[in-house]
XYZ file of C-alpha atoms in Angstrom:
593
model
C -23.863 6.759 25.115
C -21.397 7.536 27.877
C -17.664 7.344 27.140
C -16.518 8.611 30.523
C -14.833 11.504 28.676
C -15.362 15.199 29.263
C -15.154 17.886 26.625
C -11.877 18.959 28.174
C -10.405 15.521 27.434
C -10.897 15.872 23.681
C -10.415 18.658 21.132
C -13.518 20.879 21.524
C -15.823 21.927 18.705
C -13.786 25.058 18.040
C -10.660 23.029 17.292
C -12.668 20.697 15.057
C -13.970 23.724 13.170
C -10.444 25.042 12.760
C -9.254 21.683 11.458
C -12.146 21.494 8.996
C -11.168 24.932 7.695
C -7.509 23.968 7.407
C -5.818 24.094 4.013
C -4.378 20.645 4.724
C -6.744 18.063 3.180
C -5.420 15.259 5.386
C -6.081 17.340 8.504
C -9.650 17.983 7.379
C -10.068 14.288 6.604
C -8.803 13.306 10.065
C -11.217 15.815 11.597
C -14.151 14.210 9.762
C -13.182 10.749 11.002
C -12.999 12.099 14.569
C -16.553 13.497 14.448
C -18.092 10.529 16.334
C -15.553 10.973 19.139
C -16.180 14.708 19.275
C -19.957 14.164 19.317
C -19.581 11.640 22.121
C -17.581 14.101 24.189
C -19.930 17.003 23.503
C -22.976 15.015 24.527
C -26.256 14.662 22.598
C -27.559 18.211 23.244
C -24.452 20.095 22.108
C -23.933 17.647 19.229
C -27.442 18.517 17.953
C -27.209 22.243 18.611
C -23.611 22.927 17.515
C -22.060 20.049 15.595
C -24.859 19.113 13.167
C -25.583 22.743 12.085
C -21.861 23.289 11.595
C -21.600 20.193 9.398
C -24.599 21.359 7.394
C -23.029 24.753 6.706
C -19.466 23.583 5.968
C -19.376 22.020 2.519
C -15.788 21.169 1.644
C -14.421 21.462 -1.870
C -12.477 18.199 -1.628
C -14.431 15.129 -2.697
C -12.429 12.862 -0.397
C -13.494 14.866 2.657
C -17.128 15.010 1.541
C -17.163 11.264 0.936
C -15.837 10.628 4.447
C -18.522 12.927 5.935
C -21.313 11.185 4.007
C -20.051 7.836 5.260
C -19.680 8.893 8.914
C -23.211 10.305 9.084
C -24.621 6.957 7.954
C -22.810 4.921 10.603
C -25.502 4.999 13.316
C -24.616 8.635 13.956
C -28.094 9.187 15.413
C -26.801 7.406 18.549
C -24.519 10.399 19.213
C -27.272 13.046 18.954
C -29.884 11.528 21.235
C -31.268 8.524 19.367
C -33.844 7.785 16.677
C -36.180 10.641 17.629
C -33.505 13.110 16.497
C -32.184 11.158 13.497
C -33.999 13.442 11.041
C -31.557 16.247 11.927
C -28.881 14.385 9.962
C -30.894 14.728 6.766
C -29.833 18.383 6.411
C -26.080 17.804 5.918
C -26.776 14.737 3.771
C -29.188 16.659 1.524
C -26.387 19.082 0.735
C -24.030 16.184 -0.031
C -26.670 14.621 -2.313
C -26.382 17.590 -4.655
C -22.625 17.822 -5.187
C -21.012 17.099 -8.522
C -18.954 14.014 -7.584
C -20.973 10.815 -8.145
C -19.259 8.820 -5.376
C -20.176 11.448 -2.789
C -23.799 11.638 -3.950
C -24.153 7.844 -3.930
C -22.723 7.572 -0.425
C -24.960 10.411 0.804
C -28.030 8.704 -0.676
C -26.980 5.420 0.938
C -26.662 7.128 4.336
C -30.046 8.856 3.913
C -31.741 5.494 3.267
C -30.038 4.044 6.363
C -31.478 6.907 8.405
C -34.903 6.324 6.818
C -34.854 2.825 8.294
C -34.768 4.218 11.848
C -37.249 7.057 11.311
C -40.889 6.685 12.349
C -43.673 7.115 9.792
C -44.391 10.562 11.253
C -40.741 11.605 10.882
C -40.693 10.261 7.328
C -43.726 12.303 6.329
C -42.614 15.450 8.168
C -38.903 15.499 7.254
C -37.934 12.831 4.698
C -40.691 13.360 2.107
C -40.084 17.148 1.813
C -36.363 16.422 1.288
C -37.249 13.841 -1.352
C -39.498 16.303 -3.188
C -36.884 19.049 -3.078
C -34.270 16.762 -4.605
C -36.695 15.301 -7.181
C -37.770 18.732 -8.405
C -34.409 20.502 -8.114
C -33.040 22.491 -11.006
C -29.715 20.650 -11.086
C -29.743 17.093 -12.428
C -27.332 15.954 -9.696
C -30.046 16.347 -7.055
C -32.675 14.630 -9.196
C -30.250 11.760 -9.840
C -29.695 11.266 -6.099
C -33.417 11.360 -5.362
C -34.152 8.145 -7.271
C -32.313 6.076 -4.656
C -34.442 7.491 -1.833
C -37.891 6.325 -2.962
C -37.753 2.595 -1.996
C -36.847 3.255 1.653
C -39.810 5.564 2.253
C -42.628 4.035 0.208
C -44.045 1.542 2.712
C -43.760 3.972 5.644
C -46.138 6.612 4.300
C -49.906 6.915 3.839
C -51.632 5.960 0.541
C -52.054 9.588 -0.641
C -48.326 10.195 -0.218
C -47.617 6.879 -1.950
C -49.610 8.206 -4.914
C -47.363 11.284 -4.964
C -44.246 9.138 -4.776
C -45.308 7.043 -7.766
C -45.950 10.208 -9.777
C -42.646 11.706 -8.657
C -40.702 8.619 -9.682
C -42.504 8.471 -13.034
C -41.315 12.032 -13.663
C -37.711 10.930 -13.028
C -38.193 8.128 -15.569
C -39.183 10.721 -18.171
C -36.512 13.287 -17.242
C -34.665 15.104 -20.047
C -31.258 14.205 -18.576
C -29.924 10.676 -19.326
C -28.182 10.458 -15.931
C -31.499 10.947 -14.146
C -33.198 8.324 -16.312
C -30.290 5.943 -15.578
C -30.833 6.449 -11.858
C -34.562 5.823 -12.329
C -33.837 2.595 -14.230
C -31.434 1.473 -11.503
C -33.873 2.069 -8.638
C -37.145 1.152 -10.342
C -36.745 -2.554 -9.468
C -36.172 -2.016 -5.730
C -39.143 0.401 -5.647
C -41.463 -1.982 -7.521
C -40.914 -4.613 -4.818
C -42.989 -2.345 -2.533
C -45.791 -1.684 -5.049
C -49.087 -3.558 -4.896
C -49.925 -5.773 -7.889
C -52.417 -3.150 -9.022
C -49.830 -0.387 -8.984
C -47.258 -2.583 -10.739
C -49.656 -2.622 -13.697
C -50.922 0.943 -13.491
C -47.740 2.810 -12.544
C -44.701 0.541 -12.680
C -45.209 -0.974 -16.114
C -45.493 2.350 -18.000
C -42.277 3.660 -16.390
C -40.470 0.414 -17.229
C -41.648 0.441 -20.850
C -40.539 4.031 -21.311
C -37.074 3.265 -19.898
C -36.770 -0.032 -21.796
C -37.215 1.856 -25.080
C -34.889 4.722 -24.109
C -32.520 5.948 -26.816
C -29.540 5.529 -24.424
C -28.229 1.977 -24.080
C -26.814 2.889 -20.651
C -30.440 3.308 -19.534
C -31.828 0.255 -21.332
C -29.241 -2.147 -19.871
C -30.365 -1.242 -16.347
C -33.963 -2.225 -17.120
C -33.105 -5.943 -17.325
C -33.287 -6.250 -13.539
C -36.512 -4.183 -13.520
C -37.973 -6.670 -16.006
C -37.130 -9.558 -13.669
C -38.814 -7.851 -10.684
C -41.975 -7.128 -12.721
C -42.093 -10.697 -14.071
C -41.804 -12.059 -10.536
C -44.871 -10.047 -9.510
C -47.026 -11.214 -12.447
C -48.719 -14.464 -13.364
C -47.290 -16.387 -16.365
C -50.322 -15.321 -18.420
C -49.766 -11.656 -17.536
C -46.065 -11.951 -18.381
C -46.943 -13.398 -21.772
C -49.474 -10.652 -22.440
C -47.661 -7.642 -20.989
C -43.895 -8.345 -21.171
C -43.147 -10.684 -24.069
C -42.442 -7.831 -26.462
C -39.980 -6.241 -24.004
C -38.254 -9.585 -23.370
C -37.634 -9.966 -27.094
C -36.468 -6.365 -27.397
C -33.951 -6.665 -24.561
C -32.457 -9.979 -25.664
C -32.228 -8.833 -29.270
C -31.208 -5.239 -28.480
C -28.992 -3.512 -31.032
C -26.508 -2.669 -28.261
C -24.231 -5.522 -27.185
C -24.108 -4.013 -23.676
C -27.856 -4.575 -23.247
C -27.611 -8.106 -24.652
C -24.676 -8.746 -22.293
C -26.802 -7.685 -19.316
C -29.674 -9.881 -20.523
C -27.291 -12.835 -20.851
C -25.793 -12.212 -17.401
C -29.241 -12.299 -15.730
C -30.808 -14.877 -18.035
C -31.385 -17.570 -15.403
C -33.165 -15.115 -13.082
C -35.325 -13.991 -16.001
C -36.128 -17.575 -16.981
C -37.189 -18.478 -13.428
C -39.303 -15.324 -13.208
C -41.294 -15.814 -16.423
C -42.274 -19.424 -15.762
C -41.731 -22.836 -17.366
C -44.245 -22.422 -20.195
C -42.684 -19.253 -21.544
C -39.193 -20.724 -21.129
C -40.130 -23.606 -23.431
C -42.107 -21.517 -25.908
C -39.917 -18.464 -26.145
C -36.753 -18.337 -24.049
C -34.966 -21.413 -25.426
C -34.748 -19.766 -28.821
C -33.721 -16.459 -27.258
C -31.016 -18.169 -25.221
C -29.593 -19.996 -28.247
C -29.514 -16.602 -29.945
C -27.342 -15.225 -27.110
C -25.020 -18.264 -27.197
C -24.466 -17.520 -30.904
C -24.181 -13.749 -30.493
C -21.593 -11.996 -32.648
C -19.996 -10.356 -29.574
C -17.616 -12.488 -27.505
C -18.606 -10.725 -24.258
C -22.240 -11.718 -24.787
C -21.343 -15.328 -25.603
C -19.189 -15.494 -22.454
C -22.023 -14.162 -20.290
C -24.495 -16.580 -21.875
C -22.089 -19.500 -21.361
C -21.981 -18.698 -17.640
C -25.734 -19.440 -17.472
C -25.643 -22.865 -19.168
C -26.101 -25.205 -16.144
C -28.670 -22.974 -14.423
C -30.814 -22.532 -17.523
C -30.499 -26.199 -18.483
C -31.983 -27.206 -15.119
C -35.267 -25.730 -16.360
C -35.244 -27.974 -19.468
C -35.867 -31.642 -20.206
C -32.880 -33.844 -21.028
C -34.011 -34.227 -24.660
C -34.210 -30.453 -25.092
C -30.720 -29.993 -23.604
C -29.317 -32.525 -26.063
C -31.190 -31.051 -29.024
C -30.761 -27.309 -28.397
C -28.037 -26.618 -25.802
C -25.367 -29.268 -26.472
C -24.855 -28.224 -30.160
C -24.214 -24.654 -28.960
C -21.798 -25.938 -26.304
C -19.963 -27.869 -29.013
C -19.588 -24.683 -31.065
C -18.471 -22.665 -28.027
C -15.764 -25.233 -27.196
C -14.135 -24.229 -30.502
C -14.923 -20.521 -30.223
C -12.314 -18.134 -31.629
C -12.290 -16.199 -28.330
C -10.219 -17.742 -25.563
C -12.338 -15.884 -22.991
C -15.504 -17.548 -24.282
C -13.848 -20.961 -24.082
C -12.628 -20.162 -20.548
C -16.154 -19.146 -19.474
C -17.537 -22.346 -20.998
C -14.879 -24.474 -19.281
C -16.014 -23.162 -15.891
C -19.640 -24.166 -16.507
C -19.662 -27.155 -18.862
C -19.232 -29.728 -16.095
C -22.605 -28.637 -14.665
C -24.338 -30.394 -17.555
C -23.061 -33.846 -16.524
C -25.519 -34.413 -13.623
C -28.396 -33.257 -15.854
C -27.508 -35.590 -18.730
C -26.492 -38.696 -16.786
C -23.580 -41.058 -17.358
C -24.305 -42.406 -20.845
C -25.199 -39.076 -22.466
C -22.277 -37.349 -20.735
C -19.837 -39.960 -22.072
C -21.316 -39.776 -25.564
C -21.796 -36.015 -25.947
C -19.757 -34.187 -23.303
C -16.640 -36.292 -22.743
C -15.140 -35.402 -26.166
C -15.659 -31.720 -25.328
C -14.011 -32.077 -21.884
C -11.015 -33.771 -23.478
C -10.851 -31.151 -26.219
C -10.845 -28.309 -23.667
C -8.185 -30.089 -21.604
C -5.879 -29.677 -24.618
C -6.751 -26.014 -25.207
C -3.884 -23.629 -25.967
C -5.096 -21.111 -23.379
C -4.042 -22.044 -19.790
C -7.174 -20.585 -18.180
C -9.369 -22.947 -20.207
C -7.461 -26.006 -18.971
C -7.412 -24.669 -15.416
C -11.159 -24.048 -15.411
C -11.891 -27.556 -16.677
C -9.611 -29.144 -14.070
C -11.075 -27.039 -11.254
C -14.587 -28.368 -11.949
C -13.764 -32.012 -12.725
C -15.222 -33.297 -9.459
C -18.748 -32.847 -10.844
C -17.897 -34.879 -13.948
C -16.055 -37.482 -11.887
C -19.176 -38.040 -9.784
C -21.117 -38.887 -12.960
C -18.695 -40.843 -15.177
C -15.679 -41.649 -12.980
C -12.140 -40.333 -13.293
C -10.821 -43.255 -15.364
C -12.166 -41.897 -18.641
C -10.496 -38.539 -18.016
C -7.206 -39.489 -16.370
C -5.373 -40.354 -19.592
C -5.922 -36.841 -20.945
C -5.821 -35.164 -17.567
C -2.167 -35.886 -16.857
C -0.674 -34.091 -19.903
C -2.846 -31.034 -19.165
C -1.675 -30.922 -15.538
C 1.982 -31.306 -16.504
C 1.733 -28.487 -19.059
C 0.075 -26.193 -16.533
C 2.633 -27.136 -13.886
C 5.398 -25.951 -16.205
C 3.598 -22.848 -17.540
C 5.767 -19.742 -17.831
C 3.219 -17.754 -15.782
C 3.805 -18.407 -12.078
C 0.143 -17.564 -11.374
C -0.936 -20.472 -13.591
C 1.498 -22.779 -11.790
C 0.142 -21.588 -8.445
C -3.457 -22.176 -9.538
C -2.817 -25.773 -10.590
C -1.067 -26.468 -7.273
C -4.240 -25.442 -5.429
C -6.276 -27.959 -7.447
C -3.955 -30.900 -6.766
C -5.365 -32.109 -3.377
C -9.003 -32.476 -4.535
C -7.739 -34.069 -7.767
C -5.540 -36.456 -5.785
C -8.572 -37.566 -3.796
C -10.367 -38.422 -7.043
C -7.379 -40.042 -8.767
C -6.433 -42.225 -5.826
C -3.091 -42.883 -4.123
C -1.498 -45.301 -6.669
C -2.174 -43.055 -9.675
C -1.031 -39.980 -7.769
C 2.227 -41.573 -6.553
C 3.071 -42.837 -10.008
C 2.100 -39.804 -12.064
C 2.041 -36.679 -9.892
C 4.220 -37.306 -6.836
C 7.475 -36.139 -8.431
C 5.706 -33.142 -9.951
C 4.524 -31.974 -6.529
C 8.041 -32.268 -5.126
C 9.500 -30.354 -8.090
C 7.435 -27.306 -7.159
C 9.434 -27.059 -3.917
C 12.400 -26.007 -6.045
C 10.544 -23.385 -8.116
C 12.317 -20.074 -8.647
C 9.284 -18.114 -7.398
C 8.788 -17.964 -3.610
C 4.969 -17.964 -3.860
C 5.120 -21.271 -5.753
C 7.448 -22.840 -3.167
C 5.139 -21.628 -0.399
C 2.040 -22.994 -2.186
C 3.881 -26.286 -2.762
C 4.478 -26.752 0.977
C 0.823 -26.037 1.747
C -0.034 -28.520 -1.009
C 2.011 -31.231 0.730
C 0.183 -30.597 3.999
C -3.190 -30.876 2.226
C -2.064 -34.090 0.511
C -1.095 -35.466 3.916
C -4.623 -34.745 5.109
C -5.981 -36.591 2.042
C -3.726 -39.700 2.049
C -2.747 -39.929 5.731
C 0.439 -39.611 7.782
C 1.902 -42.997 6.877
C 1.766 -42.058 3.209
C 3.422 -38.756 4.075
C 6.169 -40.569 5.995
C 7.008 -42.665 2.951
C 6.303 -40.273 0.058
C 6.954 -36.762 1.370
C 9.135 -36.606 4.458
C 12.280 -38.284 3.011
C 12.263 -36.007 -0.057
C 11.619 -32.868 1.959
C 14.354 -33.647 4.488
C 16.743 -34.603 1.690
C 16.484 -31.053 0.323
C 17.912 -29.839 3.646
C 21.379 -30.974 2.465
C 21.200 -29.104 -0.860
C 24.081 -26.675 -1.538
C 21.599 -23.989 -2.615
C 20.290 -22.259 0.504
C 16.821 -21.749 -1.065
C 16.269 -25.510 -1.065
C 17.374 -25.747 2.557
C 15.021 -22.885 3.402
C 12.168 -24.736 1.682
C 12.832 -27.763 3.871
C 12.473 -25.685 7.030
C 9.332 -23.933 5.805
C 7.800 -27.235 4.687
C 8.374 -28.726 8.141
C 6.759 -25.676 9.743
C 3.617 -26.113 7.653
C 3.383 -29.922 7.521
C 4.328 -30.719 11.142
C 0.818 -30.197 12.632
C -0.481 -32.925 10.286
C 2.207 -35.438 11.331
C 2.640 -37.592 14.437
C 5.264 -37.307 17.175
C 6.955 -40.643 16.244
C 7.495 -39.395 12.674
C 8.890 -36.078 13.923
C 11.163 -37.848 16.390
C 12.514 -40.434 13.958
C 12.630 -38.584 10.613
C 12.530 -34.829 11.131
C 14.130 -33.552 14.301
C 17.730 -34.658 13.592
C 18.033 -32.984 10.153
C 16.332 -29.907 11.599
C 18.917 -29.749 14.409
C 21.660 -29.655 11.793
C 19.981 -26.760 10.001
C 19.873 -24.857 13.309
C 23.591 -24.135 12.795
C 23.330 -23.360 9.061
C 25.646 -20.537 7.902
C 22.657 -18.562 6.553
C 20.911 -16.535 9.330
C 17.534 -16.663 7.533
C 17.579 -20.437 7.732
C 18.584 -20.418 11.390
C 15.746 -18.138 12.501
C 13.272 -20.111 10.386
C 14.442 -23.219 12.245
C 13.536 -21.387 15.466
C 10.077 -20.742 14.034
C 9.729 -24.411 13.073
C 10.768 -25.496 16.570
C 8.168 -23.154 18.027
C 5.484 -24.862 15.915
C 6.717 -28.300 16.997
C 6.638 -27.262 20.654
C 3.095 -25.884 20.300
C 1.873 -28.922 18.381
C 3.339 -31.747 20.464
C 3.900 -30.185 23.887
C 0.397 -30.803 25.197
C 0.876 -34.412 26.449
C 3.528 -35.993 28.720
C 5.388 -37.768 25.916
C 5.446 -34.609 23.833
C 6.590 -32.477 26.766
C 9.535 -34.789 27.313
C 10.431 -34.563 23.628
C 10.273 -30.741 23.740
C 12.439 -30.637 26.901
C 15.095 -33.020 25.608
C 15.365 -32.105 21.912
C 13.933 -28.626 21.304
C 14.812 -26.559 24.378
C 18.622 -27.204 24.213
C 18.757 -26.072 20.567
C 16.810 -22.915 21.305
C 19.004 -22.175 24.331
C 21.989 -22.324 21.998
C 20.282 -20.167 19.326
C 19.340 -17.583 21.932
C 23.009 -16.585 21.982
C 23.371 -16.482 18.185
C 25.407 -13.653 16.667
C 22.413 -12.621 14.491
C 19.767 -10.434 16.180
C 16.851 -11.968 14.259
C 17.902 -15.477 15.211
C 18.154 -14.435 18.873
C 14.681 -12.845 18.755
C 12.891 -15.820 17.210
C 14.801 -18.293 19.375
C 13.798 -16.418 22.537
C 10.172 -16.343 21.410
C 10.208 -20.054 20.593
C 11.947 -20.879 23.861
C 9.233 -19.099 25.805
C 6.636 -21.220 23.995
C 8.627 -24.409 24.562
C 9.128 -23.746 28.270
C 5.442 -22.979 28.747
C 4.761 -26.503 27.477
C 6.999 -27.880 30.261
C 5.268 -28.578 33.598
């Protein structure tokens, strides 16, 4: 890599060393981030001979600096030291970082080591990477052994069968380590490693390690084995799963720790797909119902998130008999978070049940959740209504939908109000123009006068999106007159909203509408007593010039109506107005031939 720089152009290695020894943490941090530049200037030979050994010897006591070093060395740093054939030299500094006390640093070092493993040849792996892996795996301090677990998957397929045998034994030792943190790391990385095992070694080596970890006395270890279970199940036949894993499946789903049950619930669909249809019907339906009825709200929430995905694996009759009764109970759950999780997913059952069953069994639950006391529940139902609409039509929901929308639109939390605004355009498309104009049109305009700026801003974007849904002629009749009328309001915030709305909506309108309904009121606001409004008018005029100045008719409009106003604003007494007017004028004149 040639930068065209000489060492004299950049701080030499001696200055870098001084900065890394500085008492100022920020200076040391800056020095670490400049290492690629320094290496580039030094050239590959000096970077290998001077820079890498220096980095290996200088272990900082500040975690932030060490974290930055671990990250930099994993960013294709081998390119600066002569390419892939020298990449193994970076393992030295990273091995040191893999043993420090701070978890974030160790994790980043391990991540960078695995990145380097991907560019190493099999010979380099066996000569340099495997000895490092063994040193870390057998180190006295648990920090090194913890880091080593992450390094096994990257190397396994690149080494010879005898070394693979050693790696399996080494990883099994980590799974039986006396220190819980090491066993946690083994549980975390067992799944990725098992993906590289042959079917024979899954049974002979992987399964015993998994079973030991799955029955660990620490729930922080057991919860990490759920993903290992899924990987093993994916590599086995349904008969083997039934024979070898059924006991562990039951243990995990019925674990005494809610954290393990939560993890099982979170990954339940993956587990169900891995074990096969027969075991799902025989065993997992009952286990899933058990999770939906769990005594911990967090577990019920996680299980509720899996409802549509799991139900896809079942027959319609089974969904109605086993899943729908649980859904009914969850819709009245004492925890608002469970109801909110259910509200996000419940609509996914409609396509599986069909129109008649959805109307009979699910519609009452939709309507019940639309009246929930907790805003997030109502929001989540409304955000997913399109799926239900496709199955049963919006008519059956609209009567109950309107009160829910109005309540959310007036919620005391501005974030709730903002969320419902974002759902209005897709809802409007489903409800149709007549219903929207009659029931929701005034509500959308009222948001333009909200006391919170973010709501007013979202309301203007909402109007643009509605214009895209219903068309410009609808906008001309329903939106433009109301928006422009606010430009005469005595409160400057309303006038400001008019200008900002024009800026956002204009690209969706046509030149005739701008010429007949918008430009004249905007000209009047160009001389508003409030400077903020005047410079926002300049911004709006810039958008109009950019949008409509591309064709002859538009160019004439820009020259006759926009340029004179901007020429006048360019001499405004306010500096901001002058700046934005000058910028807009430049844009407007560039549109002129």
